[in-house]
Short mmCIF file of C-alpha atoms in Angstrom, two decimals:
data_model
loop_
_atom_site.label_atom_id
_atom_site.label_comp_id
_atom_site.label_asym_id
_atom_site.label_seq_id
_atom_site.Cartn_x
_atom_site.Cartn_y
_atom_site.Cartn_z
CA UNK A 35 83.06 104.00 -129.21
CA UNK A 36 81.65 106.48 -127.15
CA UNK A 37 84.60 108.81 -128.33
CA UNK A 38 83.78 108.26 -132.24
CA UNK A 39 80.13 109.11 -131.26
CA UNK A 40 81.15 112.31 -129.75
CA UNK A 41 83.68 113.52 -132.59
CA UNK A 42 80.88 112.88 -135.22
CA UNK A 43 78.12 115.06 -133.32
CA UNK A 44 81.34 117.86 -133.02
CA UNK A 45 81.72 117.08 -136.93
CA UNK A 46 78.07 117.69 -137.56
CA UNK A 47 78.20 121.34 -136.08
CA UNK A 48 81.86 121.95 -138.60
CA UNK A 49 79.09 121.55 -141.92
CA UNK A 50 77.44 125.03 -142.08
CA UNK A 51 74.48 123.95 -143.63
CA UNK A 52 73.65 120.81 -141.06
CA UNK A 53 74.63 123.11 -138.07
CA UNK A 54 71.88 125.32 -139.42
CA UNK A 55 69.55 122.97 -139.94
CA UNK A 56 70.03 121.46 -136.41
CA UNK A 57 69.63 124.61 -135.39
CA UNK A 58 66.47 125.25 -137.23
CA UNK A 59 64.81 121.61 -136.09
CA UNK A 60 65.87 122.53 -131.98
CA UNK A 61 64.02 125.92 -132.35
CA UNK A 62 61.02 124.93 -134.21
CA UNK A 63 60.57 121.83 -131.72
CA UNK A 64 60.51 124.24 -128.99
CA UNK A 65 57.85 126.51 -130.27
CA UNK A 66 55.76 122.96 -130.75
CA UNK A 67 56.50 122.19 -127.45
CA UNK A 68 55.00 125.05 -126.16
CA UNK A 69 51.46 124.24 -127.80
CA UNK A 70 51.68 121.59 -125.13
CA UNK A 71 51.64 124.47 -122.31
CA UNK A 72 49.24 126.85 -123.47
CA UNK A 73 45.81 126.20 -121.89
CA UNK A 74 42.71 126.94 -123.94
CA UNK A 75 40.90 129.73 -122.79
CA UNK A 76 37.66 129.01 -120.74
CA UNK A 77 38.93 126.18 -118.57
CA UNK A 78 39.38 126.28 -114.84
CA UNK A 79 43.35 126.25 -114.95
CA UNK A 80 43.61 126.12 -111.09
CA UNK A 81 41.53 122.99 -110.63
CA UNK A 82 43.24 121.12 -113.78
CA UNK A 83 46.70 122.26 -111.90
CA UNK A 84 44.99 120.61 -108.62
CA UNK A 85 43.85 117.28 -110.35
CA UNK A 86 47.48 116.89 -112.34
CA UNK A 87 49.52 117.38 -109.21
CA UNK A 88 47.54 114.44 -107.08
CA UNK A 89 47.37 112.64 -109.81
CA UNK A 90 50.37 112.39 -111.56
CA UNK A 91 50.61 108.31 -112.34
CA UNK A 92 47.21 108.50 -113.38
CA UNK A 93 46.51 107.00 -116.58
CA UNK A 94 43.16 106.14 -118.41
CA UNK A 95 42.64 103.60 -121.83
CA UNK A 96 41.87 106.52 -124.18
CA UNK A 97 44.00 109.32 -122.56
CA UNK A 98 47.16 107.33 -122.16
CA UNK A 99 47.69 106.45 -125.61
CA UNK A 100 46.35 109.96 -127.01
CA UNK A 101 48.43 111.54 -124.83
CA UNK A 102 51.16 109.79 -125.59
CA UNK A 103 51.09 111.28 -129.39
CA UNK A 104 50.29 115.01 -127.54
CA UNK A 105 53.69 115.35 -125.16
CA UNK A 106 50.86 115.75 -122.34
CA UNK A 107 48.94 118.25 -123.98
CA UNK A 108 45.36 116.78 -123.64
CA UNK A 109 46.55 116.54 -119.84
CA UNK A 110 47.22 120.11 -119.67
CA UNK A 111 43.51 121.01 -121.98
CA UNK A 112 46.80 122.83 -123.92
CA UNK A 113 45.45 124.51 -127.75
CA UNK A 114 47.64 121.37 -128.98
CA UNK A 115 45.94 118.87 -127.18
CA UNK A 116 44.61 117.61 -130.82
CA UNK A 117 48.43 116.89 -131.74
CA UNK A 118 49.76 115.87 -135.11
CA UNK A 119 47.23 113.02 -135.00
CA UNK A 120 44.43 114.12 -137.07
CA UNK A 121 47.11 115.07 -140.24
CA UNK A 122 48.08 111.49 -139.38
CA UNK A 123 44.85 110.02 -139.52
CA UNK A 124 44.21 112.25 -142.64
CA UNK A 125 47.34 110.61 -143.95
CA UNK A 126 46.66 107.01 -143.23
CA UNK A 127 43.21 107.29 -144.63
CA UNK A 128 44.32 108.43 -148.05
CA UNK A 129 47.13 105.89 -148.06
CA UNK A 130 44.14 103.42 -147.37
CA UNK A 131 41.95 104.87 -150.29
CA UNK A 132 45.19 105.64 -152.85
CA UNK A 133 45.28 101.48 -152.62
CA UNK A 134 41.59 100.64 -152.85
CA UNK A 135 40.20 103.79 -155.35
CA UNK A 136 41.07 102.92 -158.79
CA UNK A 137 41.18 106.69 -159.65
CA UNK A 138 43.19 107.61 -156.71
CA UNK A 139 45.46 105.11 -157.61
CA UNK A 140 45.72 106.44 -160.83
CA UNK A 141 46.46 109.48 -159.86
CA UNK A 142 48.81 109.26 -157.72
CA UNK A 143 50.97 107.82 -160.67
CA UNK A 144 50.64 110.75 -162.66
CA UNK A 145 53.09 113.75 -162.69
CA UNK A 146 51.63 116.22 -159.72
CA UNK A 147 49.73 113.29 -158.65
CA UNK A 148 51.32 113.06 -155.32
CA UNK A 149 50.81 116.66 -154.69
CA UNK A 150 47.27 116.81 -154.84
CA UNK A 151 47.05 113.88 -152.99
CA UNK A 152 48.83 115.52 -150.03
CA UNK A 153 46.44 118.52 -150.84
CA UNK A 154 43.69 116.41 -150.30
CA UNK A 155 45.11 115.10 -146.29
CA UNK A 156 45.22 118.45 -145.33
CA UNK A 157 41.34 119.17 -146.12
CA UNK A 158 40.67 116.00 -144.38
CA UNK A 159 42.62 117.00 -141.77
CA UNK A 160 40.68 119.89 -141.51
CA UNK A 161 37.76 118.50 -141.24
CA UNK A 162 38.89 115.81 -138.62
CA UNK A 163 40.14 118.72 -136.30
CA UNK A 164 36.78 120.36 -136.35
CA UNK A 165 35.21 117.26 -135.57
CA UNK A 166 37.52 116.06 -132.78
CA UNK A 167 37.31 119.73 -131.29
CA UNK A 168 33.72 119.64 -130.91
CA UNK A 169 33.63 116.44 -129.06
CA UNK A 170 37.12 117.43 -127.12
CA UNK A 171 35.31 120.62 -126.17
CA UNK A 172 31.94 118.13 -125.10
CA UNK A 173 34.15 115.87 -123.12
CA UNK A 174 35.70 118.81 -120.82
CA UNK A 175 32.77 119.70 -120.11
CA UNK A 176 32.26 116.20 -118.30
CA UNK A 177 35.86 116.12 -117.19
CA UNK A 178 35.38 112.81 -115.34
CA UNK A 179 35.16 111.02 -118.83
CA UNK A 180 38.63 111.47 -119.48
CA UNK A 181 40.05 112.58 -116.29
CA UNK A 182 39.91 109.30 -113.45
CA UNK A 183 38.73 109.98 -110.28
CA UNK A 184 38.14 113.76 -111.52
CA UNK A 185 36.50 115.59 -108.22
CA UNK A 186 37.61 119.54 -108.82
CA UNK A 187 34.16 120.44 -110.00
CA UNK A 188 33.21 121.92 -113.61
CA UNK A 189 36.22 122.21 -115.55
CA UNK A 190 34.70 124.94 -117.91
CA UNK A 191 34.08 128.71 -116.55
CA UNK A 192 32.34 129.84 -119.54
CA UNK A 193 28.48 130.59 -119.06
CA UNK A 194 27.80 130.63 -122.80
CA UNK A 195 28.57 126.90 -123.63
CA UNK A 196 27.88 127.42 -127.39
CA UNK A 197 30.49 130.26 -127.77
CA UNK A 198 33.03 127.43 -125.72
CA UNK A 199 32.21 124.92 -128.03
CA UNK A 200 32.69 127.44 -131.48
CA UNK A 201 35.98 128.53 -129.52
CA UNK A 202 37.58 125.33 -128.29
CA UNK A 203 37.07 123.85 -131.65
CA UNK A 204 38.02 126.96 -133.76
CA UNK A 205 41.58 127.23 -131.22
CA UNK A 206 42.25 123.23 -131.55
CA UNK A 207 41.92 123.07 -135.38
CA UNK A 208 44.15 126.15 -135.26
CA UNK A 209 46.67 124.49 -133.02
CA UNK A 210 46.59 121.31 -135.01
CA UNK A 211 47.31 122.64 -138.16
CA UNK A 212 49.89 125.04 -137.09
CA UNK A 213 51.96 121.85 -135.79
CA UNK A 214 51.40 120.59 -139.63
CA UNK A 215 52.89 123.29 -140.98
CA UNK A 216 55.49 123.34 -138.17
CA UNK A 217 56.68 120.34 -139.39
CA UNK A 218 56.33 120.34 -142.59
CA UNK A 219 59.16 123.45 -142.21
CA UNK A 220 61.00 121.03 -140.54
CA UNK A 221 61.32 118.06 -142.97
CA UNK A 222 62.15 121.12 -146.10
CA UNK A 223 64.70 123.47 -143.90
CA UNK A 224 65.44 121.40 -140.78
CA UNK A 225 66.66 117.96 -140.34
CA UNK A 226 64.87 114.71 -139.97
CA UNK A 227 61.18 113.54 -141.10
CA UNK A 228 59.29 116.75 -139.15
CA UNK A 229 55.92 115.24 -138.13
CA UNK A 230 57.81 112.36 -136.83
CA UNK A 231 59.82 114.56 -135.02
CA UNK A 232 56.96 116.57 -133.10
CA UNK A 233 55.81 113.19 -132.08
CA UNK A 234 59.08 111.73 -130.44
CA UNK A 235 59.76 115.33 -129.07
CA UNK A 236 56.35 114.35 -126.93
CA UNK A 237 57.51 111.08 -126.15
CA UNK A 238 60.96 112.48 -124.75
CA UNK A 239 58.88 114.92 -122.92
CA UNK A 240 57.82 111.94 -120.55
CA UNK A 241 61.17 110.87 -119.53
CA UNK A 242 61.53 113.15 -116.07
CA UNK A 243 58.56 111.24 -114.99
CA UNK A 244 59.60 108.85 -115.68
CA UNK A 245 62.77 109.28 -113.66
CA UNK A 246 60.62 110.27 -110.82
CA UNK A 247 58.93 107.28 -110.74
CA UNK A 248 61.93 105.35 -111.36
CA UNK A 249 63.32 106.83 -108.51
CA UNK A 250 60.79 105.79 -106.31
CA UNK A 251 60.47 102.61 -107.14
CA UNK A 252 63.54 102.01 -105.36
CA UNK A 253 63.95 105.05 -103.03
CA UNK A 254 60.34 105.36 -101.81
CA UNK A 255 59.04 108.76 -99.49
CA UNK A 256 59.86 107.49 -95.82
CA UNK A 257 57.62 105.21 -94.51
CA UNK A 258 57.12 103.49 -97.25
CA UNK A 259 58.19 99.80 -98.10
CA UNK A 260 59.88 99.54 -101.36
CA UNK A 261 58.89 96.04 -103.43
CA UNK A 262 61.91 96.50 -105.37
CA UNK A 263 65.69 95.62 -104.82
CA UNK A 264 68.57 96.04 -107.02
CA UNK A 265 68.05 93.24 -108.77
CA UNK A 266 64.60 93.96 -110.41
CA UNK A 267 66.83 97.43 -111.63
CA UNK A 268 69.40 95.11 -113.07
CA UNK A 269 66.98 93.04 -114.86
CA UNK A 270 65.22 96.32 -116.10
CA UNK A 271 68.41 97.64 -118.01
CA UNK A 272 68.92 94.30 -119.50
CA UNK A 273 65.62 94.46 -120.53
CA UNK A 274 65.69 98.17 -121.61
CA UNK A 275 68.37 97.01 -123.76
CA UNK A 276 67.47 93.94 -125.40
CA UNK A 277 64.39 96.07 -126.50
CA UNK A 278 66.44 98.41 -128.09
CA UNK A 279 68.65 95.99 -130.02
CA UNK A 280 65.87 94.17 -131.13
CA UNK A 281 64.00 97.15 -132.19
CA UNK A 282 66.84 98.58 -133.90
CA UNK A 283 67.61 95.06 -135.43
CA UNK A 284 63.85 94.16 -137.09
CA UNK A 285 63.62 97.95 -138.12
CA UNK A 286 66.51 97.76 -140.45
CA UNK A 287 66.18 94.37 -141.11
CA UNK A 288 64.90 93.38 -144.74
CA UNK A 289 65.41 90.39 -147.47
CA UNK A 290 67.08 91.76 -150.49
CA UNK A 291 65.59 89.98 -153.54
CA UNK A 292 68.65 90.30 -156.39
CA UNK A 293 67.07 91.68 -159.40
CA UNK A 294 69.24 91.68 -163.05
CA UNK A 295 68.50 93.94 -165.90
CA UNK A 296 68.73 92.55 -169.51
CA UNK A 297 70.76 94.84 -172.06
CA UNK A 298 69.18 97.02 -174.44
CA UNK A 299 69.78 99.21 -177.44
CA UNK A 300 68.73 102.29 -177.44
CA UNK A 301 69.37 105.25 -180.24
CA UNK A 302 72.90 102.97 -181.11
CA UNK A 303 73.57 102.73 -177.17
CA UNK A 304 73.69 100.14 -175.26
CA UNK A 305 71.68 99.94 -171.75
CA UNK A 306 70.95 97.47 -168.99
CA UNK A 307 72.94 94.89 -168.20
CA UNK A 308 73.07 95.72 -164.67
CA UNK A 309 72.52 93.69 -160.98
CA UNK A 310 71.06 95.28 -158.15
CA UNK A 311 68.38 94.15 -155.52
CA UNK A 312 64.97 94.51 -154.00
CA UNK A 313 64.46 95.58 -150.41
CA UNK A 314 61.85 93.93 -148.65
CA UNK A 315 61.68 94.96 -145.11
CA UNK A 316 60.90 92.42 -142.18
CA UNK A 317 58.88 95.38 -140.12
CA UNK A 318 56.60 96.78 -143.57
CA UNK A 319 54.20 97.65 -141.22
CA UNK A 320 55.85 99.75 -138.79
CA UNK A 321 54.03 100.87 -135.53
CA UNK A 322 50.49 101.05 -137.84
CA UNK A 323 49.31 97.63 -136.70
CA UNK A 324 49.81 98.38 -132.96
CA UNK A 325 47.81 101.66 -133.08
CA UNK A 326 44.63 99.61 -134.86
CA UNK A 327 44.28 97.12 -132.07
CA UNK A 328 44.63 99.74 -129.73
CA UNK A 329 42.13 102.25 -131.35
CA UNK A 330 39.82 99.44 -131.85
CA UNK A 331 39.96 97.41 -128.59
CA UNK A 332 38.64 100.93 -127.17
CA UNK A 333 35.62 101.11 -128.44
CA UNK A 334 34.13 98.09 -127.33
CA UNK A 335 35.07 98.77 -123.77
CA UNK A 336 33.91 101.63 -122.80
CA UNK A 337 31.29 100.93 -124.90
CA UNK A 338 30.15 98.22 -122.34
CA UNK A 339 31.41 100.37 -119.39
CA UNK A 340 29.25 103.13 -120.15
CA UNK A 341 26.19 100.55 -120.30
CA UNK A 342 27.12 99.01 -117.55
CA UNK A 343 27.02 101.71 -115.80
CA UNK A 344 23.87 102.64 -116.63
CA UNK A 345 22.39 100.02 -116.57
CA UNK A 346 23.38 98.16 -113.48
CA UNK A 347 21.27 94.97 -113.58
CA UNK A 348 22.75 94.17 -117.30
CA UNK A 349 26.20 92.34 -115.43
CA UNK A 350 26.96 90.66 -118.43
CA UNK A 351 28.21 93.89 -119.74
CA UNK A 352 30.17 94.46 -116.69
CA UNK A 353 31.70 91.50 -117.08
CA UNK A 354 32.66 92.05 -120.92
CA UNK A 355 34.09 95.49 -119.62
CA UNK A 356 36.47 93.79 -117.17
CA UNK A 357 37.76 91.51 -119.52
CA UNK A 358 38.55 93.91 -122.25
CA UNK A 359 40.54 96.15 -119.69
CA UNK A 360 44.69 95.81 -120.38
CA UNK A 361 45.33 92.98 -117.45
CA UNK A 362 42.67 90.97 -118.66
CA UNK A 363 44.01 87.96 -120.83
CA UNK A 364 40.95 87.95 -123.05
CA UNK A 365 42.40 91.45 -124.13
CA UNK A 366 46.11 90.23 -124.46
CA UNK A 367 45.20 87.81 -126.81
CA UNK A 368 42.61 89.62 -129.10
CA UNK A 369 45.64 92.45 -129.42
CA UNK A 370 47.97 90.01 -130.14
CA UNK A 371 45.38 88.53 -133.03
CA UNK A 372 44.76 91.82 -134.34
CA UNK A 373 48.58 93.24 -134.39
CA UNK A 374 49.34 90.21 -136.67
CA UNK A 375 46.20 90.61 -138.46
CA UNK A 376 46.66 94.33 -139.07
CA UNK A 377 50.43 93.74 -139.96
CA UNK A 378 48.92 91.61 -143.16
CA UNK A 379 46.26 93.96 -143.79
CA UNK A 380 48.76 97.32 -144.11
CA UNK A 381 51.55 94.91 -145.92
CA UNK A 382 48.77 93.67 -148.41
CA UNK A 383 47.54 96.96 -149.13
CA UNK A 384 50.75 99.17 -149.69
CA UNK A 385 52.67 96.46 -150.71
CA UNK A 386 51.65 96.04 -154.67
CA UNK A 387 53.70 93.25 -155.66
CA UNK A 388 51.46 93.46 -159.79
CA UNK A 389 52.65 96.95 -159.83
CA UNK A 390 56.57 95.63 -159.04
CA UNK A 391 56.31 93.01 -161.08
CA UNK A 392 55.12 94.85 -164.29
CA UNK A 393 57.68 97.93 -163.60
CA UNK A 394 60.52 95.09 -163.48
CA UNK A 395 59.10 93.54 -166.79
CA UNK A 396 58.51 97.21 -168.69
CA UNK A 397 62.48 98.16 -167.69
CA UNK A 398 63.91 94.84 -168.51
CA UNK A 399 64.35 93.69 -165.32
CA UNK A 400 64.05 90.07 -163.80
CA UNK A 401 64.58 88.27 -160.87
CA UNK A 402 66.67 85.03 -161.27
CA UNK A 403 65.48 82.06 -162.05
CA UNK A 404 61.63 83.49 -162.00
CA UNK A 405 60.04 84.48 -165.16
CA UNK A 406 58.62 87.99 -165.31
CA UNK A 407 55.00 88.56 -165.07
CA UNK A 408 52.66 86.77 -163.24
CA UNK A 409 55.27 84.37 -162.02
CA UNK A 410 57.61 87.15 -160.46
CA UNK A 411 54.48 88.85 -158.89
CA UNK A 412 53.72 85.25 -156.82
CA UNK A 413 57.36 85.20 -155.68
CA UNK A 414 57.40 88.51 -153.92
CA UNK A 415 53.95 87.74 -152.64
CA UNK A 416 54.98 84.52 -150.84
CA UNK A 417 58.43 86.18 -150.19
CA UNK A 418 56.83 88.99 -148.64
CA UNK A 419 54.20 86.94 -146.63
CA UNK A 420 56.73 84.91 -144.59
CA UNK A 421 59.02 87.99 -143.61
CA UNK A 422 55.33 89.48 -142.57
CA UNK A 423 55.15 86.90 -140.44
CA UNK A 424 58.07 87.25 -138.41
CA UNK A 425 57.99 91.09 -138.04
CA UNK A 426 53.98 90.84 -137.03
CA UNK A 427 54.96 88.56 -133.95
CA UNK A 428 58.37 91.01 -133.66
CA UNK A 429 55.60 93.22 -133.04
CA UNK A 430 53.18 91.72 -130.93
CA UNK A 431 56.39 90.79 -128.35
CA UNK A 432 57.38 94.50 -128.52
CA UNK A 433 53.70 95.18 -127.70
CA UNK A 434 52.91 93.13 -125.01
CA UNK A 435 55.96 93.48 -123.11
CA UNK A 436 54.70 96.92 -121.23
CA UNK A 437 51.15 95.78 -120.30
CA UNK A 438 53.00 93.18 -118.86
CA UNK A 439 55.44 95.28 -116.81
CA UNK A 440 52.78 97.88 -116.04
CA UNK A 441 49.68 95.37 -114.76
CA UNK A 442 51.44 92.00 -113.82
CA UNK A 443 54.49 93.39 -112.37
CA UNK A 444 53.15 96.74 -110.92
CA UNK A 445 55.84 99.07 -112.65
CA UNK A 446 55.04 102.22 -112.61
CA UNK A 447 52.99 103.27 -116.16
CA UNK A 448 55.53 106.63 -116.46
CA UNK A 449 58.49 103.96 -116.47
CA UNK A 450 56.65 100.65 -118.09
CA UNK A 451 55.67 102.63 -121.54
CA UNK A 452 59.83 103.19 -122.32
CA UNK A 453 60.10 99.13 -122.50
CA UNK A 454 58.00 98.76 -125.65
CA UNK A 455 54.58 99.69 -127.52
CA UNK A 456 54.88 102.32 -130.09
CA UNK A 457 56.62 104.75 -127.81
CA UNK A 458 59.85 102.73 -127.94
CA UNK A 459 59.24 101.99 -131.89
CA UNK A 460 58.87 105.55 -132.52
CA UNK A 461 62.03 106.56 -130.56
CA UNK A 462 63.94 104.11 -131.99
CA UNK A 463 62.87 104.30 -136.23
CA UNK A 464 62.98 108.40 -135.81
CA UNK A 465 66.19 108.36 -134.21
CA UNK A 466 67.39 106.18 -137.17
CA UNK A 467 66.34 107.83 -139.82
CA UNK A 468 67.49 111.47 -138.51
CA UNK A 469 70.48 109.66 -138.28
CA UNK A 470 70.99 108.73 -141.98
CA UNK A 471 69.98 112.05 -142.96
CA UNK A 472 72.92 113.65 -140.95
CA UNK A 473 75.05 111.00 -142.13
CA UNK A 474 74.55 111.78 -145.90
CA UNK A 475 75.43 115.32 -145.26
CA UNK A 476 78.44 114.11 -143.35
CA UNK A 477 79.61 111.60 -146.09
CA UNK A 478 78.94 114.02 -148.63
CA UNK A 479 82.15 116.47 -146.77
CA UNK A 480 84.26 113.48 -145.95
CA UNK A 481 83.22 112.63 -142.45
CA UNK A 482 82.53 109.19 -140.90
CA UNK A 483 78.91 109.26 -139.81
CA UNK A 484 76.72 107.63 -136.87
CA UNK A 485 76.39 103.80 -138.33
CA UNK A 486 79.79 102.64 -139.15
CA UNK A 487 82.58 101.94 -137.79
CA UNK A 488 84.81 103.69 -140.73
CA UNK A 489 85.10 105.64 -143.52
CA UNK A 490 82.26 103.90 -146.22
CA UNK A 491 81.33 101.47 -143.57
CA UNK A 492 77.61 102.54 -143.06
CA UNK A 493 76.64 100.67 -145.88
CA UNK A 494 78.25 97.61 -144.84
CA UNK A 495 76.68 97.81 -141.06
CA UNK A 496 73.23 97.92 -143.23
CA UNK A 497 74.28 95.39 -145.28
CA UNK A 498 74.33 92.85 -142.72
CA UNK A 499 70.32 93.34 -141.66
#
């Protein structure tokens, strides 16, 4: 197997056009990577170095998952410490408004309609990065907001804040948008979904920490006690790969509904008369749902940290602030409530089953034994609320699994965050879908691709999800 896997990457590199885009999507994901490197100017680079290197397996609630999206830029106060996130967010909220806006929905149906939606994400993205630069450029100048246990001193050098604040913003929105159009260059010339791609090459960017700290979980600096034996690493790759499979499993998994097209005449021709199917995948949702419940389980605490803190005598929101914190159980089950709350909220509002319905009906299509209309439009609605189901608690397992690793079982954060959570769902759905794009080009010349086991077999490994 391993020898098939190796003669199709040599076959990829034998296509002239794939080898250049490969070669296009490696050098362009460098040049991204080095946003991640580049400090902004005005920041004390000496005592951010200090604070890094003593504390490297510090993590906070905001920064961790941020930073996860940044490759470690907000760590390093890098010009891409924004990320791709704010196009993302940009992205998500016109998705959001395309369903609810009557007019957006209408336009988006339209010829161009599309475009000018996508023109419309990056002026919101524009406006996002100026507004998340001001307030990054605010929080480093109280570097203990986002930095634990931050004791270097002031983090900013500048004397004339105001001209930091104009600059920090004006170089972040700069940094953010050139990573847009970064990958946007890579999804038309390179290989792969490109904004996807910036974001797993961040992810990947983590694993020689997370090496490190594997290593000394087991091989601890002398002196030290290690709580960990060989068979905790056993049970680790077993569970490294069961992830994996089941990842890889739910995220191609989906319910085919078989659809049949009456025949028609048209200008003395006759049309139709066809049977093909209806994908309906088990995961609609993706890695959205997970990112909600985090994003919103923030808020509230450090909203009741920060009064807490102030206000000492108020232990009630102490209290409230320890139990929202990632070991607390009251905060394991609210994200596991609002991951499979979230999962129906994104299904039920990019999933039109009235729109299907009357497309199926207008091109003399029908599923069998449902009428069309109204009656086909409740079948895909409970069809698609019970596969929901199983790919929102799919989730919330995949989820849960490395708070539990990380705060029951003390494993190392570097190491716990590659057993789950959106990291591993990222990795996993961008690897698969570069994948298929390499594999059309390679089926196109005659070569077996990545998922199959032979010549035309890729469809039949998909088949069986």
């Amino acid at each position: 197997m391993l020898a098939s896997i190796l003669n199709t990457f040599s076959n990829c590199f034998k296509i002239p056009e794939l080898r250049s885009r490969i070669r296009f999507t490696f050098i362009v994901l460098a040049i991204c990577r080095l946003a991640a490197y580049i400090r902004v100017p005005g920041l004390d680079g000496i005592a951010l170095s200090s604070y890094l290197h003593s504390n490297a397996a510090s993590t906070g609630g905001v920064m961790s998952m941020y930073s996860l999206f940044t490759g470690g830029a907000l760590e390093n106060c890098a010009v891409g410490a924004l990320g791709i996130m704010p196009y993302i967010s940009a992205t998500i909220v016109m998705q959001l408004l395309t369903a609810v806006v009557p007019s957006l929905s209408k336009m988006a149906r339209e010829d161009g309609g599309r475009v000018k939606i996508i023109k419309y994400s990056r002026y919101l993205t524009v406006a996002l990065c100026i507004g998340y630069g001001v307030f990054m450029a605010m929080s480093w100048e109280n570097p203990q907001t986002i930095f634990n246990g931050w004791n270097q001193g002031p983090l900013v050098i500048y004397e004339n804040i105001w001209w930091y604040r104009f600059q920090t913003a004006l170089v972040l929105t700069i940094g953010t948008l050139l990573l847009m159009w970064l990958g946007e260059q890579i999804t038309e010339r390179g290989i792969g979904n490109g904004v996807s791609l910036i974001i797993t090459i961040g992810i990947l960017s983590r694993i020689p920490a997370a090496l490190q700290a594997l290593k000394d979980m087991f091989f601890p600096p002398s002196g030290v006690e290690s709580h960990y034996n060989f068979g905790h690493g056993i049970a680790l790759v077993f569970l490294l790969a069961a992830v994996v499979a089941g990842v890889i499993a739910v995220t191609q998994a989906q319910r085919k509904i078989p659809v049949q097209y009456a025949q028609r005449m048209v200008n003395r021709k006759m049309y139709g008369g066809s049977t093909s199917f209806l994908p309906l995948r088990l995961n609609f949702a993706g890695v959205m749902p997970i990112i909600f419940a985090q994003a919103i389980l923030m808020v509230p605490q450090k909203l009741f940290t920060l009064i807490g803190t102030n206000y000492p005598t108020l232990h009630f929101f102490t209290k409230m602030a320890a139990s929202l914190n990632e070991e607390a159980w009251l905060y394991l089950t609210l994200y596991t409530l609002m991951i499979l709350f979230f999962s129906y909220f994104w299904t039920a509002t990019q999933f039109n089953e009235l729109q299907i319905a009357d497309d199926l009906k207008k091109n003399g299509g029908y599923i069998p034994g449902v009428r069309p209309g109204t009656a086909t439009s409740n079948y895909l609605h409970a069809a698609m609320s019970r596969i929901t189901l199983a790919g929102a608690l799919f989730l919330t397992v995949i989820a849960v699994i490395p708070i539990i690793l990380i705060r029951q079982m003390h494993i190392p954060p570097a190491v716990g965050t590659f057993f789950g959570g959106t990291s591993m769902l990222i990795l996993v759905g961008v690897m698969l879908d570069t994948m298929r794009q390499m594999e059309s080009h390679l089926m196109m010349r005659h070569y077996d691709g990545f998922l199959k086991g032979g010549r035309g077999g890729g469809s039949r490994l998909r088949g069986r999800f």
